[in-house]
Structure formats: C-alpha cells, structure tokens
Coordinates of C-alpha atoms in Angstrom, one line a residue:
M1 CA 149.1 298.4 173.5
P2 CA 150.0 297.9 169.8
S3 CA 147.2 296.2 167.5
T4 CA 147.6 292.4 166.5
A5 CA 149.6 293.4 163.3
I6 CA 151.7 294.0 164.7
I7 CA 152.6 292.1 167.6
D8 CA 154.0 289.1 166.7
L9 CA 152.3 286.0 168.9
S10 CA 155.1 283.3 167.9
A11 CA 158.1 285.2 169.1
I12 CA 156.1 284.3 172.8
P13 CA 156.3 281.4 174.5
E14 CA 154.1 279.5 174.5
A15 CA 152.4 279.0 178.2
Q16 CA 151.7 282.9 178.1
R17 CA 150.4 283.2 174.2
E18 CA 146.7 282.6 175.5
A19 CA 146.7 285.0 177.6
V20 CA 148.3 287.7 175.5
A21 CA 145.7 287.3 172.6
A22 CA 142.8 287.1 174.9
L23 CA 144.4 290.6 176.3
L24 CA 144.5 291.7 172.6
R25 CA 141.2 290.7 171.5
E26 CA 140.0 292.3 174.9
H27 CA 141.6 295.6 173.7
E28 CA 139.9 296.0 169.9
E29 CA 136.4 295.3 171.7
L30 CA 137.1 298.1 173.4
K31 CA 138.6 300.2 170.7
G32 CA 135.2 299.6 169.2
E33 CA 132.7 300.6 171.9
R34 CA 134.9 303.9 172.8
V35 CA 134.2 305.0 169.2
S36 CA 130.6 303.5 169.6
L37 CA 130.2 305.5 172.5
K38 CA 132.5 308.8 171.0
E39 CA 128.9 309.1 168.6
I40 CA 126.5 307.9 171.8
I41 CA 127.9 311.7 173.1
K42 CA 128.4 313.6 170.6
R43 CA 124.6 312.5 169.7
L44 CA 123.1 313.0 173.0
E45 CA 125.4 316.7 173.7
H46 CA 122.8 317.7 170.2
L47 CA 120.1 317.3 171.5
V48 CA 120.5 318.7 174.6
A49 CA 121.7 321.7 173.0
E50 CA 118.6 321.4 171.2
L51 CA 116.5 321.2 174.3
N52 CA 118.2 324.5 175.2
Q53 CA 117.3 326.2 172.5
A54 CA 113.3 325.0 172.8
V55 CA 113.7 326.1 176.0
H56 CA 115.8 329.6 176.1
G57 CA 115.6 330.6 172.6
K58 CA 115.3 334.2 171.6
R59 CA 112.0 332.5 170.0
S60 CA 111.0 330.1 172.3
E61 CA 108.3 332.2 173.3
K62 CA 106.6 331.7 170.5
L63 CA 105.9 328.6 170.7
S64 CA 102.5 327.8 172.1
E65 CA 102.1 325.8 175.4
D66 CA 101.4 322.8 173.5
D67 CA 104.1 322.7 171.2
R68 CA 106.7 323.2 173.5
Q69 CA 105.0 320.0 175.7
L70 CA 105.4 318.3 171.8
A71 CA 109.3 319.8 171.1
F72 CA 110.2 318.8 174.9
E73 CA 108.6 314.7 174.5
D74 CA 110.1 313.6 171.3
L75 CA 113.4 315.3 172.2
E76 CA 113.1 313.0 176.0
I77 CA 112.8 310.5 173.4
A78 CA 115.9 310.7 172.1
V79 CA 117.4 311.2 175.2
A80 CA 116.0 308.1 176.0
E81 CA 117.1 305.6 173.7
A82 CA 120.7 306.6 172.9
E83 CA 120.7 306.1 176.0
E84 CA 119.4 303.1 176.5
K85 CA 122.2 302.0 173.3
Q86 CA 124.6 303.1 175.0
E87 CA 124.1 300.4 178.3
T88 CA 123.4 298.4 176.1
Q89 CA 126.4 298.2 174.5
A90 CA 128.2 298.8 177.7
P91 CA 129.2 295.2 178.7
S92 CA 127.7 293.7 180.8
E93 CA 130.2 293.5 183.8
S94 CA 130.3 296.7 184.3
R95 CA 127.5 298.6 182.7
P96 CA 126.4 301.3 185.1
R97 CA 122.5 301.0 187.0
R98 CA 120.5 303.2 185.5
A99 CA 119.7 306.6 188.1
A100 CA 116.6 306.7 189.1
R101 CA 113.9 309.0 186.7
R102 CA 112.8 311.8 188.0
N103 CA 108.7 312.6 189.1
R104 CA 108.7 308.6 188.3
G105 CA 105.5 308.8 189.4
N106 CA 103.3 307.4 192.6
L107 CA 101.0 303.7 193.2
P108 CA 98.0 304.3 195.4
K109 CA 97.0 302.5 198.2
D110 CA 93.3 301.7 196.6
L111 CA 94.6 300.5 193.1
P112 CA 94.1 297.0 193.3
R113 CA 97.0 294.4 193.5
I114 CA 97.9 291.6 192.0
E115 CA 100.2 289.8 193.8
R116 CA 102.4 286.8 191.8
V117 CA 104.5 284.5 194.2
I118 CA 107.5 282.7 192.2
E119 CA 109.0 280.6 194.5
P120 CA 113.1 279.1 194.2
E121 CA 112.7 275.1 191.9
S122 CA 113.4 273.7 194.9
L123 CA 113.6 273.7 198.8
Q124 CA 115.5 271.5 199.3
C125 CA 118.9 272.7 202.0
P126 CA 122.2 271.8 199.0
C127 CA 123.7 270.6 202.8
G128 CA 120.9 267.7 203.2
C129 CA 119.9 269.1 205.2
G130 CA 116.0 268.8 204.6
E131 CA 113.7 270.8 203.4
M132 CA 113.7 274.9 204.2
H133 CA 112.0 277.3 205.8
K134 CA 110.6 281.0 204.7
I135 CA 111.9 283.3 206.4
G136 CA 111.4 286.8 204.2
E137 CA 110.5 287.9 201.5
D138 CA 111.8 290.4 198.2
R139 CA 108.6 292.7 197.3
T140 CA 108.6 295.4 193.6
E141 CA 105.2 296.9 193.0
R142 CA 105.0 298.1 188.9
L143 CA 102.5 299.2 187.0
D144 CA 100.9 297.8 184.6
I145 CA 98.0 298.8 182.4
V146 CA 95.5 297.5 181.4
P147 CA 93.1 299.5 178.5
A148 CA 89.8 301.4 180.7
Q149 CA 92.1 299.6 184.0
L150 CA 94.0 300.1 186.1
R151 CA 96.2 297.9 188.8
V152 CA 98.8 297.9 190.5
L153 CA 101.1 294.3 189.7
V154 CA 103.1 293.0 192.9
T155 CA 105.6 289.8 192.4
V156 CA 106.9 288.5 195.8
R157 CA 109.9 286.8 196.4
P158 CA 109.8 284.7 199.4
K159 CA 113.7 283.8 201.4
Y160 CA 114.2 280.5 202.3
A161 CA 116.7 278.7 204.7
C162 CA 117.9 276.2 206.3
R163 CA 116.9 275.8 210.8
A164 CA 120.2 273.3 210.7
C165 CA 122.6 275.7 208.7
T166 CA 123.6 279.0 207.5
D167 CA 124.5 278.3 204.4
G168 CA 121.0 277.3 202.7
V169 CA 119.9 280.0 202.2
T170 CA 117.4 280.2 198.5
Q171 CA 115.3 282.9 196.4
A172 CA 113.8 282.3 192.8
S173 CA 115.5 284.7 190.6
A174 CA 113.6 288.8 190.1
P175 CA 112.3 288.5 186.5
A176 CA 113.3 290.6 183.6
H177 CA 111.9 293.8 182.6
L178 CA 112.3 296.6 179.8
I179 CA 112.6 299.2 181.9
D180 CA 115.2 297.0 184.5
G181 CA 114.1 299.4 188.1
G182 CA 110.9 300.9 186.2
L183 CA 107.3 301.2 187.3
P184 CA 106.5 300.7 184.2
T185 CA 105.6 296.5 182.4
E186 CA 105.7 295.6 179.4
G187 CA 101.9 296.6 179.4
A188 CA 101.8 300.3 180.1
I189 CA 104.7 300.5 178.1
A190 CA 102.1 299.5 175.4
H191 CA 99.1 301.0 176.1
V192 CA 101.4 304.5 175.8
L193 CA 102.2 303.7 172.8
V194 CA 99.7 302.5 171.4
S195 CA 97.7 305.7 172.8
K196 CA 100.1 308.0 170.8
Y197 CA 100.8 306.2 168.2
A198 CA 97.6 304.3 167.2
D199 CA 94.9 306.0 169.4
H200 CA 96.9 309.9 169.0
L201 CA 97.0 310.8 172.3
P202 CA 99.7 312.8 172.8
L203 CA 102.1 311.9 175.9
Y204 CA 101.6 315.7 178.1
R205 CA 96.9 314.5 177.2
Q206 CA 98.4 310.2 178.8
S207 CA 99.6 312.0 181.3
R208 CA 97.0 314.5 182.1
I209 CA 94.3 311.1 181.5
L210 CA 96.4 309.5 185.1
A211 CA 95.7 312.3 186.7
R212 CA 92.6 312.3 186.7
S213 CA 93.1 308.7 188.7
G214 CA 94.9 309.3 190.3
I215 CA 98.2 308.6 188.7
E216 CA 101.2 311.2 188.6
I217 CA 102.9 310.2 185.9
H218 CA 104.8 312.7 184.8
R219 CA 104.9 313.5 180.2
S220 CA 108.8 312.6 180.5
T221 CA 108.2 310.2 182.2
L222 CA 106.1 308.1 179.5
A223 CA 108.4 310.1 177.4
D224 CA 111.7 308.1 178.5
W225 CA 109.6 304.8 178.5
V226 CA 108.8 305.3 174.7
G227 CA 112.4 306.1 173.8
T228 CA 113.7 303.0 175.3
A229 CA 110.4 301.0 174.2
A230 CA 111.1 302.9 170.4
F231 CA 115.5 301.6 170.7
H232 CA 114.3 298.2 171.5
L233 CA 112.0 297.9 168.7
G234 CA 114.8 298.7 166.2
P235 CA 115.6 295.6 164.9
V236 CA 111.9 294.3 165.0
V237 CA 110.9 296.7 161.7
D238 CA 114.4 296.2 159.9
R239 CA 113.2 292.7 160.5
L240 CA 110.0 293.1 158.9
A241 CA 111.6 295.3 156.0
E242 CA 114.2 292.5 154.7
H243 CA 110.6 290.5 154.6
L244 CA 109.2 292.7 152.5
K245 CA 111.6 293.5 150.3
T246 CA 112.7 290.2 149.6
S247 CA 109.1 290.0 147.3
T248 CA 108.9 291.2 143.7
K249 CA 106.4 293.1 143.6
L250 CA 105.3 296.9 146.7
F251 CA 103.5 299.8 146.6
M252 CA 105.5 302.9 147.8
D253 CA 104.4 306.4 148.6
E254 CA 105.6 309.2 150.8
T255 CA 102.9 311.7 153.8
T256 CA 104.8 314.6 155.6
A257 CA 105.5 315.1 158.8
P258 CA 105.7 317.9 160.1
V259 CA 108.5 318.4 162.7
L260 CA 109.5 321.4 165.1
Y261 CA 112.3 323.2 163.6
P262 CA 114.5 324.3 166.6
G263 CA 114.9 327.8 167.1
R264 CA 111.7 329.3 165.0
G265 CA 109.4 329.2 166.3
R266 CA 107.7 326.8 163.9
T267 CA 107.6 323.5 161.8
K268 CA 110.2 322.1 158.9
T269 CA 108.4 319.4 156.6
G270 CA 109.7 316.3 157.3
Y271 CA 108.6 312.6 155.7
L272 CA 107.2 309.4 156.2
W273 CA 108.3 307.1 153.5
A274 CA 105.8 303.8 153.2
L275 CA 106.9 300.5 152.2
A276 CA 103.9 297.9 151.9
R277 CA 102.8 294.7 150.4
D278 CA 99.3 293.6 150.0
D279 CA 98.9 290.7 148.4
R280 CA 95.1 290.2 150.0
S281 CA 93.4 290.9 146.1
W282 CA 94.5 288.3 144.9
G283 CA 94.6 285.6 146.9
G284 CA 99.0 286.3 147.3
D285 CA 101.3 284.1 150.8
D286 CA 103.1 286.5 152.1
P287 CA 101.2 288.3 155.2
P288 CA 100.8 292.4 154.1
G289 CA 103.1 294.5 156.1
V290 CA 104.4 298.3 155.7
V291 CA 106.8 300.2 157.2
F292 CA 107.5 303.5 157.9
F293 CA 110.6 305.9 157.0
Y294 CA 110.9 309.4 158.5
A295 CA 113.6 311.2 156.4
P296 CA 114.0 315.5 156.3
D297 CA 113.0 316.0 152.6
R298 CA 111.5 314.6 149.3
A299 CA 114.0 313.9 147.9
G300 CA 114.5 311.0 145.2
E301 CA 117.6 309.8 146.8
N302 CA 115.4 307.9 150.1
A303 CA 113.6 306.2 148.2
E304 CA 115.8 304.3 146.5
K305 CA 118.5 304.4 149.8
I306 CA 114.9 302.4 151.2
L307 CA 114.5 300.3 148.2
H308 CA 118.3 298.7 148.6
G309 CA 118.2 295.4 147.7
F310 CA 114.5 295.6 146.2
D311 CA 114.0 294.0 142.3
G312 CA 110.4 294.0 140.7
I313 CA 107.2 296.0 140.7
L314 CA 106.5 298.6 142.6
Q315 CA 103.3 300.7 142.5
L316 CA 103.4 304.3 142.8
D317 CA 102.0 307.3 142.2
G318 CA 103.6 310.0 139.7
Y319 CA 105.6 311.9 141.6
Q320 CA 108.9 312.1 139.9
G321 CA 111.1 311.6 142.8
Y322 CA 111.0 307.8 141.9
N323 CA 112.2 308.0 138.2
R324 CA 115.6 307.5 139.6
L325 CA 115.0 303.7 140.5
T326 CA 113.8 303.1 137.6
R327 CA 117.5 304.6 135.2
P328 CA 120.4 301.5 134.5
T329 CA 122.6 304.1 137.2
R330 CA 120.1 302.7 139.8
K331 CA 121.9 302.1 143.3
G332 CA 121.0 299.4 145.2
G333 CA 119.1 296.9 142.4
D334 CA 117.8 296.9 139.4
P335 CA 116.3 299.4 137.6
V336 CA 112.4 298.6 139.2
R337 CA 109.4 298.3 137.0
V338 CA 106.3 301.4 137.7
A339 CA 103.3 300.4 138.4
H340 CA 101.0 303.8 138.0
C341 CA 97.6 304.7 140.0
W342 CA 94.5 305.2 137.4
A343 CA 93.2 306.1 140.7
H344 CA 95.6 309.5 140.4
A345 CA 94.9 310.1 137.1
R346 CA 90.7 309.6 137.9
R347 CA 92.1 312.3 140.4
K348 CA 93.6 314.5 138.5
L349 CA 90.2 314.6 136.0
K350 CA 88.2 314.7 139.3
E351 CA 89.8 318.5 140.1
V352 CA 88.9 319.6 136.4
F353 CA 84.9 318.3 136.4
D354 CA 84.7 319.8 139.5
R355 CA 85.6 322.9 139.4
D356 CA 83.9 323.9 135.6
G357 CA 81.9 320.6 134.7
S358 CA 84.4 320.0 132.0
E359 CA 82.8 317.5 129.8
I360 CA 86.2 316.2 128.3
A361 CA 87.1 315.8 132.0
A362 CA 83.8 314.1 132.2
E363 CA 83.8 311.1 129.4
G364 CA 87.5 310.1 130.0
L365 CA 86.1 309.9 133.8
R366 CA 83.2 307.2 132.5
R367 CA 85.8 305.8 130.5
I368 CA 88.1 304.8 133.6
A369 CA 85.0 304.2 135.8
E370 CA 84.7 301.2 133.0
F371 CA 88.3 299.8 134.2
Y372 CA 87.6 300.1 137.9
K373 CA 83.5 297.6 136.3
I374 CA 85.8 294.9 135.6
E375 CA 88.5 295.2 138.7
A376 CA 85.3 294.5 141.2
D377 CA 84.8 291.2 138.3
I378 CA 87.9 289.7 139.3
R379 CA 88.6 290.7 142.8
G380 CA 90.1 287.9 144.3
A381 CA 90.4 285.5 142.0
A382 CA 94.5 284.3 141.2
P383 CA 96.3 286.5 138.8
G384 CA 95.8 284.1 135.9
Q385 CA 92.0 284.9 135.5
R386 CA 92.6 288.2 136.2
L387 CA 95.5 288.8 133.4
S388 CA 93.0 286.7 131.4
A389 CA 90.5 288.6 132.2
R390 CA 92.0 292.6 131.9
Q391 CA 93.2 291.5 128.3
A392 CA 90.0 290.5 127.2
R393 CA 88.1 292.9 128.8
T394 CA 90.5 296.0 129.9
A395 CA 92.9 295.8 127.3
P396 CA 90.7 297.0 124.3
L397 CA 89.1 299.9 126.2
V398 CA 92.8 300.7 127.9
V399 CA 93.8 300.8 124.0
E400 CA 90.2 303.2 123.1
F401 CA 91.3 305.5 126.3
G402 CA 94.5 306.4 124.8
E403 CA 93.4 306.6 121.6
W404 CA 91.0 309.1 123.2
L405 CA 93.9 311.6 125.1
Q406 CA 95.2 312.2 122.3
Q407 CA 92.9 313.1 121.1
Q408 CA 91.9 315.7 123.5
R409 CA 95.2 317.1 123.4
L410 CA 95.4 318.2 120.5
R411 CA 92.0 319.7 121.1
I412 CA 93.2 321.2 124.8
S413 CA 96.3 324.1 125.6
A414 CA 98.7 322.6 126.7
K415 CA 98.1 325.7 129.8
S416 CA 95.2 325.2 130.4
R417 CA 94.0 323.5 133.4
L418 CA 92.4 320.5 131.7
G419 CA 96.3 320.5 129.4
E420 CA 97.9 320.1 132.5
K421 CA 96.2 316.9 133.4
L422 CA 95.7 314.8 130.2
A423 CA 99.7 315.8 130.1
Y424 CA 99.8 314.2 133.3
I425 CA 98.7 311.0 131.8
H426 CA 100.0 310.8 128.9
R427 CA 103.1 310.7 130.7
H428 CA 102.9 308.3 132.7
W429 CA 101.0 306.0 130.2
D430 CA 103.9 303.3 130.7
G431 CA 103.0 302.8 134.0
L432 CA 99.2 303.3 133.7
Q433 CA 99.4 299.9 131.9
T434 CA 101.7 298.0 133.2
F435 CA 98.5 296.4 135.4
L436 CA 97.4 295.1 132.3
H437 CA 100.4 292.4 132.3
D438 CA 101.0 290.6 135.3
G439 CA 97.9 289.7 137.4
R440 CA 99.7 290.7 141.2
V441 CA 99.1 294.3 140.3
E442 CA 96.8 296.5 141.0
I443 CA 95.7 298.9 138.9
D444 CA 95.7 301.8 141.9
S445 CA 97.8 302.2 144.6
N446 CA 95.2 302.9 146.8
S447 CA 96.3 299.4 149.0
V448 CA 99.0 301.4 150.4
E449 CA 96.9 305.2 151.2
N450 CA 94.7 303.6 152.4
L451 CA 97.4 302.8 155.4
I452 CA 98.5 305.8 155.8
R453 CA 95.6 307.2 156.6
P454 CA 97.0 306.8 160.3
I455 CA 99.6 308.5 160.1
A456 CA 97.5 311.5 158.6
L457 CA 95.2 311.1 161.3
N458 CA 98.4 311.7 164.2
R459 CA 100.3 313.9 162.3
K460 CA 96.3 315.9 162.3
N461 CA 95.8 315.5 166.4
A462 CA 99.3 316.0 167.4
L463 CA 100.0 318.6 165.0
F464 CA 103.9 317.6 164.1
A465 CA 106.5 315.4 165.7
G466 CA 108.7 317.8 168.1
H467 CA 112.1 316.4 166.8
D468 CA 113.6 313.4 163.1
E469 CA 114.2 311.5 166.4
G470 CA 110.4 311.9 167.5
G471 CA 109.9 311.4 163.4
R472 CA 111.7 307.8 163.4
A473 CA 110.3 306.8 166.8
W474 CA 106.7 307.2 164.8
G475 CA 107.6 306.0 161.8
R476 CA 109.2 303.2 163.5
I477 CA 106.3 302.4 166.4
A478 CA 103.6 303.2 163.8
S479 CA 104.8 300.2 161.7
L480 CA 104.3 298.0 163.9
I481 CA 100.9 298.7 164.9
E482 CA 99.9 299.2 161.3
T483 CA 101.0 296.1 160.7
A484 CA 99.4 293.8 163.4
K485 CA 96.6 295.6 162.0
I486 CA 95.8 294.8 158.6
N487 CA 96.9 290.6 159.7
G488 CA 93.9 291.5 161.9
V489 CA 96.5 291.6 165.4
E490 CA 95.1 293.7 168.7
P491 CA 98.0 296.8 168.4
F492 CA 98.0 296.5 172.5
A493 CA 97.9 292.9 173.2
Y494 CA 100.6 292.0 170.1
L495 CA 102.9 295.1 171.7
K496 CA 102.2 293.9 175.2
A497 CA 103.8 290.3 174.3
L498 CA 106.5 291.7 172.1
L499 CA 107.8 293.7 174.9
E500 CA 107.8 290.7 177.2
A501 CA 110.0 288.6 175.2
I502 CA 112.0 291.2 174.6
A503 CA 113.1 291.9 177.5
A504 CA 113.3 287.5 178.4
G505 CA 116.3 287.8 176.3
H506 CA 114.2 286.8 173.1
P507 CA 116.9 284.8 170.9
Q508 CA 118.2 287.6 167.8
G509 CA 119.1 284.3 165.7
R510 CA 114.2 284.2 166.2
I511 CA 113.6 287.3 165.0
D512 CA 110.7 286.2 162.4
E513 CA 108.6 284.5 165.1
L514 CA 107.6 288.1 166.7
L515 CA 106.5 289.9 163.6
P516 CA 103.6 290.8 164.3
W517 CA 102.0 287.9 161.3
N518 CA 103.0 285.3 163.5
F519 CA 101.7 286.2 167.0
N520 CA 99.5 283.9 168.5
P521 CA 97.1 285.4 171.3
S522 CA 97.0 282.2 173.0
S523 CA 100.4 281.6 173.5

C-alpha cells in the first residue's frame, strides 16, 4: 500500500475518506511492528547461536558443570525477555498464546491449598428472571512461594446460570498474571529474584532446593520467570535512573562483572557502573537510590552515556575514564564538577605503610585522620553548618597537607612506590578540595562503594554472569533490590507488590508510584 505522503485524501469521496485514512494508519503501524519483530528475531538468532556454541563448541568440554549451568540460565533469561517483548509488542487481537514451557514443574497434593473464590459482581439474571444458581466452576492452581513456606494458591471462579432461561450464565473474570497461564504467582517470581540477586543463589541451586521439598522445577523454567520479570521491570528501573539524574550531586563507581566468553571456555571482564544518590548525611529531601548499568568494558564513554542529562557534582574515585566528563566537549550536558575521594587517597598511603612502614606515609595518614575527625563531628548537620565547619576547621589543615605533599614530592623519587602514590594525590588535588566549598559534598565516595558490595558478593558466589544479557538483567534487578534496602524496604515484599501491580496493568503515567521509596507495605 502506498505511503500516506503520496495519497491525496481530498481526491477521495468524503464517504470513503475516513476508511482509507484508517487503513493508512494501520499500514504504518504494521510497518513499525515489522521492523521491531525483525530486530527481535535477529537477537534471538544470535542468542541461539551462542547457546549452540556453549553446548556443542569445541572448547565447551573445558567448562565445569557449574560454569555450563550459569551460562545456560543467563542465555535462557535473555531469550525469555526477548520473547516477552515480542508478545507484548504484538497487537492484542493477534497475540498468540505462549506455548507451554517444558518441565513446568508439579504441585504435590500434600502442599497446603489456599482457595480464593472470586464471585461475579451480580448474581441477578440479565433477563430479570431472578437470582442465578451455581452450575460449575473453573479452578486454576499456581505455585506461590512465601519465604520458608511452599503453598499452592487455588483460584476458584464459580459459574452461575438461570434456571428459567438459557442465556444467563455469568462468571467472574480470571485475575491478571505476570506470566499468563504460567505456574508461578508474582510472589514466587519475587522470591526467585531475591534469592538470585540478593541472596546470591544461582538458579540451578534454587532448583535443587525446591527439589528437596518435592517441587521439581528445572533451572530453565526459573530462567524463564526471571527473564519475563526482567523485561517488565525495565521501565521502573529506567524511571529510577531518570529520578537520580535530576539531582545536582551524585556518586559514581564501577565494579567488575565477569561474563562468560562464549566458545572460549573462560570469562571476559564486563562492568557494572553504579550511579547513586545518598543525601542522608546532610538531611537531604531526596530519597537514596542506586542504578547499576552493565557495559562490556570500562571505557569512559560508558560513563558519558549513562550520565546523559545530568549536570552537577559527581563524586568518584580517580579513574581517568571519567576525565571526559569534565571537558567542554562532553556529550549530554555541561562539564561536570568532580569531587574526588579522600578515602582513595588514604588507601594509597596505607598500601605503602603496610608494605614497608614508611614514616612519610604514616604522617600523611595522621593528617588525613584529622579531616575525618571533623567530618564525624558534623555528620548529620545541615549543609550550611557543614560548610562553615569545614571552612573554619578543615580548610587550614588541607592547606597544610598540600604544602607537606609538595615538600615530600621534592624529596621522593617519582618512580618509587611512595612517589607514585603521592603523585596520584597531586593529580586529583583540585577534586579533593571540592568538599570544602559545598556542604552537600562528602569527603569520600564510600557511600557508593558500600552499595556495590552486594555485587561483589554475588560475583563471588555465582562466579560470573553467563552472558552480556545476563549482566544487564543482573544490574536491572539489583538496582531495585539495593534501592529498596537503603530505603528500609524489604526487597521481597516490594518486588512481590511491584510485579502484582505490573500484572494488573498499572498505568504507565503513574510509574513513580512503583519506585521503591514509594512502597507502602500496608496498602
């Protein structure tokens, strides 16, 4: 059908004009869906090729059983997420029902059943014959997981019919579920997410734990649940990131996220970049939060892309990849103002002192300790009070430290281990003084380092992510879990309520209500 740009609707009879316009609109929509579906198919073909390589590749025998299990589950999460996107984008009237997954699990008869009977709003016959009578019911069973308790939720939907006529059958609609026709409740999915990304239990281990209770659910089935959830949680995480970037001061750090290198029998180094806000130390009104962005490398352009739209002060360590953010040529915003971390400066001197007991390093550590004593006194105070105290008490000490630093650099060889550490502090001297001029700025970036500690624990227990797509899902779900935790919200309760709200069709225009700091467990 020709494009709307070359059709003159005015030349078409008025009686047919509206119908032709509707057909043209439908044509344009189908063209857009076709492009989207082609992208999804290409991605799925790529994932299938990598899965085949992991199974049949020449070097796959070098992978241990644990390595293969981790590779498979992250690939299957990626496939499930892509399939969910394909189904979601398809028109509702033509959306095919998802085929039943293999090894969907069983529900032992000895598990407790909790029945919820959903009655129709009215039992009155539409024709006015009177009250309807029950003639049957539909029953569906889904696995629900409550921490330390397994149970089956049974949904009962009675059917009612009129005895006086054949037209009056009524039944309540089936409730919406995140996985339509699937086995798990939203609580069960939330439990799997928290177990994997907060409690550091890979899916194949969760499968074994369930098997001990008589629930035979394969790792691939759990991966399907996680992939579906990861897709639906994406808009909430994106909105969380948007909220953080409206702040005028943020923390940023990055940590390694080892990812399996398909076909090589080894891992490559990916990175999770943490963007965080934590104003609790000076009583800021904005709630704390963190978003983890996965990238396959540590290139500074990743930070530039992540921070698109952010203008303000960025607290970070001395990694040179961030330097591009301070240049006039920065893409996505004005040059950022950098606040460097005194904890990193202290750590450099501590490394030398621990190795050879250097008295110069010890003196530097004593001087920095004086800064931290003042910070302990003013923690929790308003920004104005913090700034006044720093100007009066800390600034003179920092000036003295700078003079001492230059004296030692003249005495110590720049090629020595201590000389390199002193040069590091000198290179970041301007950023190390930023906290003296803004009471909202911290003396170090320990806040964000504490937030990425669970990532390191997961890395230690799970060894690595099985795929780049697994790294992205890891970052997405960890963002919600860690933001919930630092806001005093129990992650399981939050994710359960969040998935239930998404399944029920929560309006996109009210997505802020789904952010962790807005969660109300009593609602």
